[in-house]
Coordinates of C-alpha atoms in Angstrom, one line a residue:
M1 CA 33.8 74.6 80.7
C2 CA 35.9 73.5 83.7
G3 CA 37.6 70.1 84.1
I4 CA 37.1 67.7 86.9
V5 CA 38.9 64.6 88.2
G6 CA 38.1 62.1 90.9
Y7 CA 40.4 59.2 91.9
I8 CA 40.2 56.4 94.4
G9 CA 42.8 53.7 94.5
F10 CA 46.3 52.9 95.7
R11 CA 48.4 55.6 94.1
Q12 CA 49.1 58.9 95.7
A13 CA 46.1 61.0 94.7
K14 CA 47.9 64.3 94.7
E15 CA 50.1 63.5 91.7
T16 CA 47.5 61.4 90.0
I17 CA 45.0 64.2 90.1
L18 CA 47.4 66.9 89.2
T19 CA 48.4 65.0 86.1
G20 CA 44.8 64.7 85.1
L21 CA 44.1 68.4 85.7
K22 CA 47.0 69.4 83.5
R23 CA 45.5 67.4 80.6
L24 CA 42.2 69.2 81.2
E25 CA 43.5 72.7 81.5
Y26 CA 42.3 73.5 78.0
R27 CA 38.8 73.4 79.6
G28 CA 39.6 76.4 81.9
Y29 CA 42.3 77.9 83.9
D30 CA 40.9 80.7 86.0
S31 CA 41.7 78.7 89.1
A32 CA 42.5 75.2 90.2
G33 CA 42.2 73.1 93.3
I34 CA 42.4 69.6 94.8
G35 CA 40.8 67.9 97.8
I36 CA 42.7 64.9 99.2
V37 CA 41.5 62.4 101.8
T38 CA 44.2 62.1 104.5
D39 CA 44.3 60.4 107.9
E40 CA 42.9 63.4 109.6
D41 CA 40.5 65.1 107.1
V42 CA 39.8 66.1 103.6
E43 CA 42.5 68.6 102.9
V44 CA 41.6 71.3 100.3
Y45 CA 44.1 73.4 98.4
K46 CA 43.1 75.8 95.7
E47 CA 44.5 78.8 94.0
K48 CA 43.6 81.5 91.5
G49 CA 45.2 81.1 88.0
K50 CA 46.6 78.2 86.1
I51 CA 47.4 74.8 87.5
E52 CA 51.1 75.8 87.9
A53 CA 49.9 78.3 90.5
L54 CA 48.3 75.4 92.4
E55 CA 51.5 73.3 92.0
R56 CA 53.5 76.1 93.5
L57 CA 51.1 76.3 96.5
I58 CA 51.4 72.6 97.3
K59 CA 55.0 72.0 96.1
N60 CA 56.4 71.6 99.6
V61 CA 53.3 70.3 101.3
E62 CA 53.2 66.6 102.1
I63 CA 49.7 65.4 101.2
K64 CA 49.4 61.7 101.8
G65 CA 46.2 60.0 100.5
T66 CA 44.9 57.7 97.9
V67 CA 41.4 59.3 97.4
G68 CA 40.8 62.8 96.1
I69 CA 39.2 65.2 93.6
G70 CA 40.5 68.0 91.5
H71 CA 39.2 70.9 89.4
T72 CA 40.4 73.4 86.9
R73 CA 37.9 76.2 86.5
W74 CA 36.5 78.4 83.9
A75 CA 34.5 81.0 85.9
T76 CA 30.8 81.5 85.3
H77 CA 29.2 82.0 88.7
G78 CA 31.6 84.3 90.7
V79 CA 34.7 86.1 89.7
P80 CA 38.0 84.1 89.2
N81 CA 39.6 84.1 92.7
Q82 CA 40.8 81.7 95.4
I83 CA 37.5 81.8 97.3
N84 CA 35.4 80.8 94.3
A85 CA 37.9 78.1 93.2
H86 CA 36.9 74.5 93.6
P87 CA 36.6 72.2 95.6
H88 CA 33.9 73.6 97.8
Q89 CA 32.7 72.2 101.1
S90 CA 29.4 72.1 102.8
Y91 CA 28.5 74.2 105.9
S92 CA 29.3 71.3 108.3
G93 CA 32.5 70.5 106.5
R94 CA 31.3 66.9 105.8
Y95 CA 31.0 67.1 102.0
T96 CA 33.6 68.2 99.5
I97 CA 32.6 68.8 95.9
V98 CA 33.8 69.8 92.4
H99 CA 31.4 70.7 89.6
N100 CA 31.4 71.6 85.9
G101 CA 28.4 73.4 84.5
I102 CA 25.7 75.8 85.6
I103 CA 22.9 75.2 88.0
E104 CA 20.1 77.4 86.7
N105 CA 17.8 77.1 89.7
Y106 CA 20.3 77.4 92.5
K107 CA 18.6 80.5 93.9
E108 CA 15.3 78.8 94.2
L109 CA 16.9 75.8 95.9
I110 CA 18.6 78.1 98.4
E111 CA 15.3 79.8 99.2
T112 CA 13.4 76.5 99.5
Y113 CA 15.8 74.4 101.5
I114 CA 18.8 76.3 102.9
P115 CA 17.7 80.0 103.2
N116 CA 19.7 80.5 106.4
I117 CA 23.0 78.9 105.3
K118 CA 25.9 81.3 104.9
R119 CA 27.7 80.8 101.6
E120 CA 31.5 81.3 101.5
S121 CA 31.7 81.8 97.8
E122 CA 29.6 83.3 94.9
T123 CA 29.3 79.9 93.1
D124 CA 26.4 77.7 92.4
T125 CA 28.6 74.7 93.2
E126 CA 28.8 75.4 96.9
V127 CA 25.0 75.3 97.0
I128 CA 25.1 71.6 95.8
A129 CA 27.3 70.6 98.7
H130 CA 25.1 72.4 101.2
L131 CA 22.0 70.7 99.8
V132 CA 23.6 67.2 100.2
D133 CA 24.5 68.1 103.8
H134 CA 20.9 69.4 104.4
F135 CA 19.3 66.2 103.2
S136 CA 21.7 63.9 105.0
Q137 CA 20.9 65.6 108.2
K138 CA 17.2 64.8 107.5
G139 CA 18.2 61.1 107.9
L140 CA 19.1 60.1 104.4
S141 CA 22.3 58.2 103.6
T142 CA 24.9 60.0 101.5
E143 CA 23.9 58.2 98.4
E144 CA 20.2 58.9 99.0
A145 CA 20.9 62.6 99.7
F146 CA 23.1 62.8 96.6
R147 CA 20.4 61.3 94.5
E148 CA 17.8 63.6 96.0
V149 CA 19.8 66.7 95.2
I150 CA 20.7 65.6 91.7
G151 CA 17.0 65.1 90.9
K152 CA 16.3 68.7 92.0
L153 CA 19.1 70.4 89.9
E154 CA 18.2 72.2 86.7
G155 CA 20.9 73.0 84.2
S156 CA 24.1 71.4 83.2
F157 CA 26.5 69.6 85.6
A158 CA 29.2 67.1 86.2
I159 CA 29.8 66.5 89.9
V160 CA 32.2 64.5 92.0
L161 CA 31.5 64.3 95.8
I162 CA 33.5 63.1 98.8
D163 CA 31.8 62.2 102.1
G164 CA 34.2 63.1 104.9
Q165 CA 32.5 60.6 107.2
D166 CA 32.9 57.7 104.7
T167 CA 35.9 58.2 102.5
S168 CA 35.9 54.7 101.1
R169 CA 33.9 55.8 98.0
L170 CA 33.2 58.7 95.6
Y171 CA 29.9 59.8 94.2
A172 CA 29.6 61.4 90.7
A173 CA 26.8 62.4 88.4
K174 CA 26.2 64.3 85.1
N175 CA 23.6 66.1 83.1
K176 CA 24.6 67.8 79.8
S177 CA 28.2 68.2 80.9
P178 CA 30.8 65.6 80.0
L179 CA 31.9 63.0 82.5
L180 CA 33.6 59.7 81.9
A181 CA 34.4 56.8 84.2
G182 CA 37.7 55.0 84.1
L183 CA 38.2 51.4 85.3
G184 CA 41.6 50.2 86.7
Q185 CA 42.9 47.3 88.8
G186 CA 42.3 48.3 92.4
E187 CA 41.6 51.8 91.4
N188 CA 38.9 53.8 89.6
M189 CA 38.4 57.3 88.3
V190 CA 36.0 59.8 86.9
A191 CA 36.9 62.8 84.8
S192 CA 35.7 65.3 82.1
D193 CA 37.4 63.2 79.4
A194 CA 39.8 60.4 78.8
T195 CA 42.9 62.5 78.6
A196 CA 42.8 63.1 82.3
M197 CA 42.8 59.3 83.1
I198 CA 45.0 57.8 80.4
H199 CA 47.9 57.7 82.7
V200 CA 45.9 55.4 85.0
T201 CA 43.7 53.4 82.6
N202 CA 42.6 53.1 79.0
T203 CA 39.3 51.3 79.9
F204 CA 36.2 53.4 80.3
K205 CA 32.5 53.4 80.8
E206 CA 30.2 56.1 79.4
L207 CA 28.0 58.0 81.8
K208 CA 24.8 59.4 80.4
D209 CA 22.6 62.3 81.5
G210 CA 20.4 61.5 84.5
E211 CA 22.8 58.9 85.9
Y212 CA 25.1 58.8 88.8
V213 CA 28.0 56.5 89.7
V214 CA 29.4 55.2 93.0
L215 CA 33.1 54.3 93.0
D216 CA 35.4 52.5 95.5
H217 CA 38.8 50.9 95.0
E218 CA 37.3 47.8 93.4
N219 CA 33.9 48.7 92.0
L220 CA 32.3 51.3 89.7
I221 CA 28.5 51.1 89.8
I222 CA 26.3 53.2 87.5
K223 CA 22.7 53.8 88.6
T224 CA 19.6 55.6 87.5
L225 CA 18.1 58.4 89.7
D226 CA 15.7 55.7 90.9
G227 CA 18.7 53.7 92.2
D228 CA 18.5 51.0 89.7
V229 CA 21.9 49.5 88.6
I230 CA 22.9 49.9 84.9
D231 CA 25.0 47.3 83.3
R232 CA 27.1 49.0 80.7
D233 CA 29.9 47.7 78.5
V234 CA 33.4 49.0 78.9
Y235 CA 35.5 50.3 76.0
T236 CA 39.2 50.8 75.6
V237 CA 41.1 53.7 74.0
D238 CA 44.4 53.5 72.2
W239 CA 45.2 57.2 73.0
D240 CA 47.6 59.5 71.2
T241 CA 47.4 63.0 72.7
S242 CA 49.0 64.7 69.7
S243 CA 46.8 67.5 68.4
V244 CA 46.9 66.1 64.9
E245 CA 45.6 62.7 65.9
T246 CA 42.1 61.7 66.4
G247 CA 42.8 60.1 69.9
A248 CA 39.6 58.5 71.2
Y249 CA 37.6 59.7 68.3
E250 CA 36.8 57.7 65.2
H251 CA 37.0 60.9 63.1
F252 CA 38.6 64.3 63.2
M253 CA 35.3 66.0 62.5
L254 CA 33.6 64.7 65.6
K255 CA 36.7 65.6 67.6
E256 CA 36.7 69.1 66.3
I257 CA 33.0 69.5 66.9
D258 CA 33.6 68.6 70.5
E259 CA 36.6 71.0 70.7
Q260 CA 34.5 74.0 70.0
P261 CA 33.7 75.0 73.7
A262 CA 37.5 74.8 74.4
V263 CA 38.2 76.9 71.4
I264 CA 35.8 79.7 72.5
R265 CA 37.5 79.7 75.9
N266 CA 40.9 79.9 74.4
I267 CA 39.8 82.8 72.2
I268 CA 38.7 84.6 75.4
T269 CA 42.1 83.9 77.0
Q270 CA 44.0 85.1 74.0
Y271 CA 42.1 88.4 73.7
Q272 CA 41.5 89.3 77.4
D273 CA 44.2 90.9 79.5
E274 CA 44.9 90.3 83.2
Q275 CA 42.4 92.9 84.2
G276 CA 39.7 91.2 82.2
Q277 CA 39.7 93.8 79.5
L278 CA 39.7 93.4 75.7
N279 CA 43.2 93.6 74.4
I280 CA 42.6 92.9 70.7
G281 CA 43.8 96.4 70.0
R282 CA 47.4 95.3 70.3
H283 CA 47.0 93.6 67.0
L284 CA 45.3 96.5 65.4
Q285 CA 47.6 99.5 66.2
G286 CA 47.3 102.2 63.7
L287 CA 44.0 101.0 62.3
P288 CA 41.5 103.8 61.9
V289 CA 37.8 103.1 62.3
P290 CA 36.6 102.3 58.8
S291 CA 33.6 103.9 57.2
R292 CA 32.7 100.6 55.6
V293 CA 33.8 97.0 55.9
Y294 CA 34.0 94.5 53.1
I295 CA 34.3 90.8 54.1
V296 CA 35.8 88.5 51.6
A297 CA 35.7 84.7 52.0
C298 CA 34.8 81.3 50.6
G299 CA 32.6 78.4 51.7
T300 CA 32.2 78.1 55.4
S301 CA 34.2 81.2 56.0
Y302 CA 31.8 83.1 53.8
H303 CA 29.0 81.9 56.0
A304 CA 30.8 83.1 59.1
G305 CA 31.2 86.4 57.3
L306 CA 27.4 86.6 56.9
V307 CA 27.1 86.4 60.7
G308 CA 30.0 88.8 61.0
K309 CA 28.1 91.4 58.9
R310 CA 25.3 91.4 61.5
L311 CA 27.8 91.8 64.4
L312 CA 29.7 94.6 62.8
E313 CA 26.5 96.5 61.8
Q314 CA 24.6 96.0 65.1
I315 CA 27.5 96.4 67.5
A316 CA 29.9 98.8 65.8
H317 CA 27.3 100.5 63.5
I318 CA 29.6 100.0 60.5
P319 CA 28.0 99.2 57.1
T320 CA 29.3 95.9 56.0
E321 CA 29.2 93.9 52.8
V322 CA 30.1 90.2 52.4
H323 CA 31.5 88.9 49.1
I324 CA 32.4 85.5 47.7
A325 CA 36.1 85.8 46.9
S326 CA 35.9 84.1 43.5
E327 CA 33.2 86.5 42.4
F328 CA 34.8 89.6 43.8
L329 CA 38.1 88.8 42.1
Y330 CA 36.5 89.3 38.6
D331 CA 33.7 91.7 39.5
Q332 CA 34.8 94.2 42.0
P333 CA 32.0 96.4 43.4
L334 CA 32.2 100.1 43.7
I335 CA 34.2 100.9 46.8
E336 CA 33.2 103.9 48.9
G337 CA 34.9 106.0 51.6
D338 CA 37.8 104.7 53.8
P339 CA 37.0 100.9 54.0
L340 CA 38.6 98.0 55.7
F341 CA 38.8 94.6 53.9
I342 CA 38.5 91.6 56.1
F343 CA 39.6 88.3 54.7
I344 CA 38.3 85.2 56.6
S345 CA 40.1 82.0 55.9
Q346 CA 40.7 78.9 58.0
S347 CA 44.0 78.0 56.3
G348 CA 45.1 81.5 55.2
E349 CA 46.0 80.0 51.8
T350 CA 42.7 80.2 50.0
A351 CA 43.6 81.1 46.4
D352 CA 40.6 83.3 45.5
S353 CA 41.0 85.3 48.7
R354 CA 44.7 85.7 48.1
G355 CA 43.9 87.0 44.7
V356 CA 41.5 89.6 46.1
L357 CA 44.0 90.6 48.8
D358 CA 46.6 91.3 46.2
Q359 CA 44.2 93.2 44.1
I360 CA 43.0 95.3 47.0
K361 CA 46.5 96.1 48.3
K362 CA 47.5 97.5 44.9
Q363 CA 44.6 99.9 45.3
G364 CA 45.9 101.1 48.7
Y365 CA 43.1 99.9 50.9
R366 CA 43.7 98.5 54.4
T367 CA 43.4 94.8 54.9
L368 CA 42.9 92.5 57.9
T369 CA 43.0 88.7 57.9
V370 CA 41.1 86.4 60.3
T371 CA 42.8 83.0 60.1
N372 CA 43.8 80.0 62.1
V373 CA 47.3 79.6 60.6
Q374 CA 50.0 81.9 61.8
G375 CA 52.5 82.5 59.0
S376 CA 50.1 81.7 56.2
T377 CA 50.0 83.8 53.0
L378 CA 46.9 85.8 54.0
Y379 CA 48.4 86.2 57.5
R380 CA 51.7 87.5 56.2
E381 CA 50.4 89.8 53.5
A382 CA 47.5 91.5 55.3
D383 CA 48.2 94.8 57.1
Y384 CA 46.5 93.5 60.2
K385 CA 45.9 90.0 61.4
L386 CA 43.8 88.2 64.0
L387 CA 44.3 84.5 64.9
T388 CA 41.3 82.3 65.7
H389 CA 43.4 80.1 68.0
A390 CA 41.3 77.1 67.1
G391 CA 44.2 74.6 67.0
P392 CA 44.7 72.3 64.0
E393 CA 41.6 71.5 62.1
I394 CA 42.1 68.4 60.1
A395 CA 38.7 67.4 58.9
V396 CA 37.8 68.8 55.4
A397 CA 34.3 69.8 56.8
S398 CA 35.1 72.8 58.8
T399 CA 33.4 73.1 62.2
K400 CA 35.5 74.7 64.9
A401 CA 37.0 77.2 62.5
Y402 CA 33.5 78.5 61.7
T403 CA 32.6 79.2 65.3
A404 CA 36.1 80.6 66.1
Q405 CA 35.8 83.0 63.2
I406 CA 32.5 84.3 64.4
A407 CA 33.8 84.7 67.9
V408 CA 36.8 86.7 66.8
V409 CA 34.7 89.0 64.6
A410 CA 32.4 89.5 67.6
L411 CA 35.4 90.7 69.6
L412 CA 36.5 92.9 66.7
S413 CA 33.1 94.4 66.6
I414 CA 33.3 95.3 70.3
Y415 CA 36.7 96.9 69.7
L416 CA 35.6 99.0 66.8
A417 CA 32.5 100.1 68.7
E418 CA 34.7 101.2 71.6
Q419 CA 36.9 103.1 69.1
K420 CA 33.8 104.9 67.9
G421 CA 32.8 105.8 71.4
I422 CA 29.7 103.6 71.3
A423 CA 28.8 102.7 74.8
G424 CA 29.2 98.9 75.4
S425 CA 25.9 97.2 75.8
I426 CA 27.3 93.7 75.6
D427 CA 29.7 92.0 78.0
M428 CA 31.2 89.9 75.1
F429 CA 33.5 87.9 77.3
Q430 CA 30.7 86.9 79.6
E431 CA 28.4 86.1 76.6
L432 CA 31.1 83.9 75.1
R433 CA 31.5 82.1 78.4
T434 CA 27.8 81.4 78.3
I435 CA 28.2 80.2 74.7
S436 CA 31.0 77.8 75.7
T437 CA 28.7 76.3 78.4
A438 CA 25.9 76.0 75.9
M439 CA 28.2 74.3 73.4
D440 CA 29.3 71.8 76.0
A441 CA 25.7 70.8 76.6
L442 CA 24.9 70.6 72.9
K443 CA 27.9 68.6 71.8
D444 CA 27.0 65.9 74.3
M445 CA 23.5 65.4 72.8
K446 CA 24.8 63.0 70.1
D447 CA 22.1 60.5 70.6
K448 CA 19.5 63.1 69.7
A449 CA 21.4 63.9 66.5
K450 CA 21.6 60.1 65.7
H451 CA 17.8 59.8 66.2
I452 CA 17.1 62.7 63.9
V453 CA 19.3 61.3 61.2
E454 CA 17.5 57.9 61.5
E455 CA 14.1 59.5 61.4
Y456 CA 14.6 62.2 58.8
L457 CA 17.5 61.4 56.5
T458 CA 17.6 57.6 56.0
D459 CA 17.4 56.9 52.3
Q460 CA 16.8 60.5 51.5
R461 CA 18.5 62.2 48.4
S462 CA 17.6 65.8 49.2
C463 CA 16.5 68.1 52.0
F464 CA 16.1 71.7 52.8
F465 CA 17.0 74.1 55.6
I466 CA 14.9 77.2 56.2
G467 CA 15.4 80.1 58.5
R468 CA 15.3 83.9 58.6
L469 CA 17.8 86.6 59.5
L470 CA 20.8 85.0 61.3
D471 CA 19.1 81.7 61.1
Y472 CA 19.2 81.9 57.3
A473 CA 23.0 82.3 57.4
V474 CA 23.2 79.2 59.7
C475 CA 20.9 77.3 57.4
L476 CA 23.4 77.9 54.5
E477 CA 26.2 76.4 56.7
G478 CA 24.1 73.5 57.8
A479 CA 23.2 72.6 54.2
L480 CA 26.8 72.9 53.2
K481 CA 27.9 70.6 56.0
L482 CA 25.3 68.0 55.1
K483 CA 26.0 68.0 51.4
E484 CA 29.8 68.0 51.5
I485 CA 30.1 64.9 53.7
S486 CA 26.9 62.9 53.3
Y487 CA 26.3 63.8 49.6
I488 CA 22.7 64.5 50.3
Q489 CA 21.6 67.4 48.1
A490 CA 20.8 70.0 50.7
E491 CA 19.9 73.7 50.2
G492 CA 19.4 76.5 52.6
Y493 CA 16.7 79.1 52.0
A494 CA 15.3 82.2 53.6
G495 CA 11.9 81.2 54.9
G496 CA 10.2 84.1 53.1
E497 CA 11.6 83.0 49.8
L498 CA 9.9 79.6 49.7
K499 CA 6.9 80.8 47.8
H500 CA 9.1 82.4 45.2
G501 CA 10.2 79.1 43.8
P502 CA 11.7 76.5 46.1
I503 CA 8.4 75.3 47.5
A504 CA 7.8 73.6 44.1
L505 CA 10.5 71.1 45.1
I506 CA 8.6 69.9 48.2
E507 CA 7.2 66.3 47.9
D508 CA 5.7 63.8 50.3
G509 CA 8.4 63.0 52.9
T510 CA 10.8 65.8 51.9
P511 CA 12.9 66.6 55.1
V512 CA 12.9 70.3 56.0
F513 CA 15.0 71.5 58.9
V514 CA 13.5 74.7 60.4
L515 CA 15.7 76.9 62.6
I516 CA 14.1 79.4 65.0
T517 CA 16.2 81.6 67.3
D518 CA 14.9 85.1 66.8
Q519 CA 11.7 86.2 68.5
R520 CA 10.9 88.8 65.9
I521 CA 10.3 86.2 63.1
A522 CA 9.4 83.1 65.1
K523 CA 5.8 83.2 64.0
N524 CA 6.7 83.9 60.4
I525 CA 9.1 81.0 60.1
R526 CA 6.6 78.7 61.8
S527 CA 4.1 79.8 59.2
N528 CA 6.6 78.9 56.6
A529 CA 7.0 75.5 58.2
E530 CA 3.2 74.9 58.0
E531 CA 3.3 75.8 54.3
V532 CA 5.7 73.0 53.5
V533 CA 4.0 70.5 55.9
S534 CA 0.8 71.1 54.0
R535 CA 2.6 70.0 50.9
G536 CA 3.9 66.8 52.3
A537 CA 7.2 67.9 53.9
K538 CA 8.5 66.3 57.2
T539 CA 9.8 69.1 59.3
C540 CA 12.5 69.0 62.0
V541 CA 12.2 72.1 64.2
I542 CA 15.3 73.3 66.1
A543 CA 14.2 76.2 68.3
A544 CA 15.7 78.4 71.0
E545 CA 14.5 78.0 74.5
G546 CA 11.6 80.4 75.0
L547 CA 10.6 80.1 71.4
H548 CA 10.1 76.4 71.4
E549 CA 6.8 74.6 71.2
E550 CA 5.6 71.1 72.0
G551 CA 6.8 68.7 69.4
D552 CA 9.9 70.6 68.4
Q553 CA 12.8 68.1 67.9
W554 CA 15.6 70.1 69.5
V555 CA 15.6 73.0 72.0
L556 CA 18.7 75.2 72.1
P557 CA 20.0 76.9 75.2
R558 CA 19.2 80.6 75.4
V559 CA 22.2 82.9 74.5
H560 CA 22.6 86.5 73.3
P561 CA 20.5 87.1 70.2
L562 CA 23.4 88.2 68.1
L563 CA 25.4 85.1 69.0
T564 CA 22.8 82.4 68.4
P565 CA 24.7 81.0 65.3
L566 CA 27.5 79.8 67.7
V567 CA 25.0 77.4 69.3
S568 CA 22.5 76.7 66.6
V569 CA 25.1 75.4 64.2
I570 CA 26.2 72.6 66.6
P571 CA 23.1 70.4 66.0
L572 CA 23.5 70.9 62.3
Q573 CA 27.1 69.8 62.4
L574 CA 26.2 66.7 64.4
I575 CA 23.4 65.8 62.1
A576 CA 25.7 66.1 59.1
Y577 CA 28.3 63.9 60.8
Y578 CA 25.9 61.1 61.7
A579 CA 24.2 61.3 58.3
A580 CA 27.5 60.7 56.7
L581 CA 28.2 57.8 59.0
E582 CA 24.8 56.3 58.3
R583 CA 25.5 56.4 54.6
G584 CA 29.0 54.9 54.9
C585 CA 30.8 58.1 53.7
D586 CA 34.3 59.0 54.4
V587 CA 33.6 61.7 57.0
D588 CA 37.0 63.4 57.1
K589 CA 37.8 63.1 53.4
P590 CA 34.7 63.6 51.3
R591 CA 35.0 63.0 47.7
N592 CA 36.3 65.8 45.4
L593 CA 37.1 68.1 48.2
A594 CA 40.3 69.2 50.0
K595 CA 40.9 71.1 53.2
S596 CA 42.6 74.1 51.7
V597 CA 41.7 75.4 48.2
T598 CA 44.9 76.7 47.0
V599 CA 44.0 77.0 43.3
E600 CA 41.2 79.0 41.7

């Protein structure tokens, strides 16, 4: 969520930063702002809405300065408005800051250090600026105060700070939120990703969690929170910003994994009106509330449908069945009442699903397609259609399409619940905003995924995924991702089914991935994990915050219980990706597979 840019050099910062912000606008566009160092002060301009609104605000304003910061916002703390827009300034006016992420302990920090400071906005970001000011007034230098504050923050953040009393440098830091440093000649930058800096430089340094960087016109120094200098190699990017090119990524799959937070934000934008209300109904005019839903899909889309079943039943209270299209085509179940058939397909061209759609339409039943491709066959021929707005997905192994499909079905569930008069207990847009933030943090934990692959999957020929309820559905998807691109034989099982046969396959060293995100069955699935450990398995436990225990390999951010698949799948996607790399497989084009299955 949110995009940030910092520049210090010889160019006019206003235009340099605006160019970078435009390339980051996919990360959020509730508001935008810039802070430019001029001869007199740090001048801050910000506006609600997209970056074009900010451009209109400053179009005729002469802002001369070669140092500045910018921000494009996706609102989490505080409603989208001009006051909550970034940059924010400290109570003395000395410090100006932009921030991406969520500070989880900001209330505790206020109470402990700055209880009497009046806040201008509703944001957690403003608190960071006040804290730096607070510690600087205690006698610390700006760098020392910045380091002190960074060490006290809990949550995710990428921060860029200007000291109005010493504008010859910028300070930046990150934890779980993306931030990259760009090196130029007589100029340096930091930004959320390379697209925001490619007009200045194609040479970059990676910033890691728990690090900060001090930039001036000539130097870019990365340090630990203890103040020790880190010597890190630079790398260059031959960038092509086309949506059908990999850009800075080696593979489309990794690029598309990383795009998932932006996709979730885009879905919200597409299905939320100017008043913040759900407007998905404009695509569903004339659709009566069905007495039953049949979801028809294949592969990854089928797995998304399994999650969709839980959403439709729990939120809209509509009985839902999920069918594999190729099976349904030749063995149609008994159909009851006034149903709706939902066809989920990334490409909208899946042959088996098209066959079922044709079959169902001949019987006079209503149909709805959830797809990523406008104008595709399923899109054209269904009575109703909802786009996932995920952008082109090139890698054969689907990632962002899966999460986009679940998000759209979640919004559909809310709409149908409203049509039935069921009081809304879930603020789905806010929950999806939280999801996008969690995704941002998880996708940046690539080193953890690499380590797990090295420890659990090196030289392995088979492995298992176990979970219960929604975790079981995600285990099926995780196993599919791993097998289709790394060629490791991977199978997903419901934890309670182990003793009914699969446990016979457990041998010494067999890797078993254990997923735990539901409190109701946490003890049960841990018991299942102990059963396989006692028979020689090597378990990798991925657990939600609050359900985790010491020794678990990956702790997931806490999100709404019905939406856990949107975050729990990210580690499994990354593990599959790095397992394929480790084995020298063609990640984007796995053997015997194609992106769109257009024949039965």
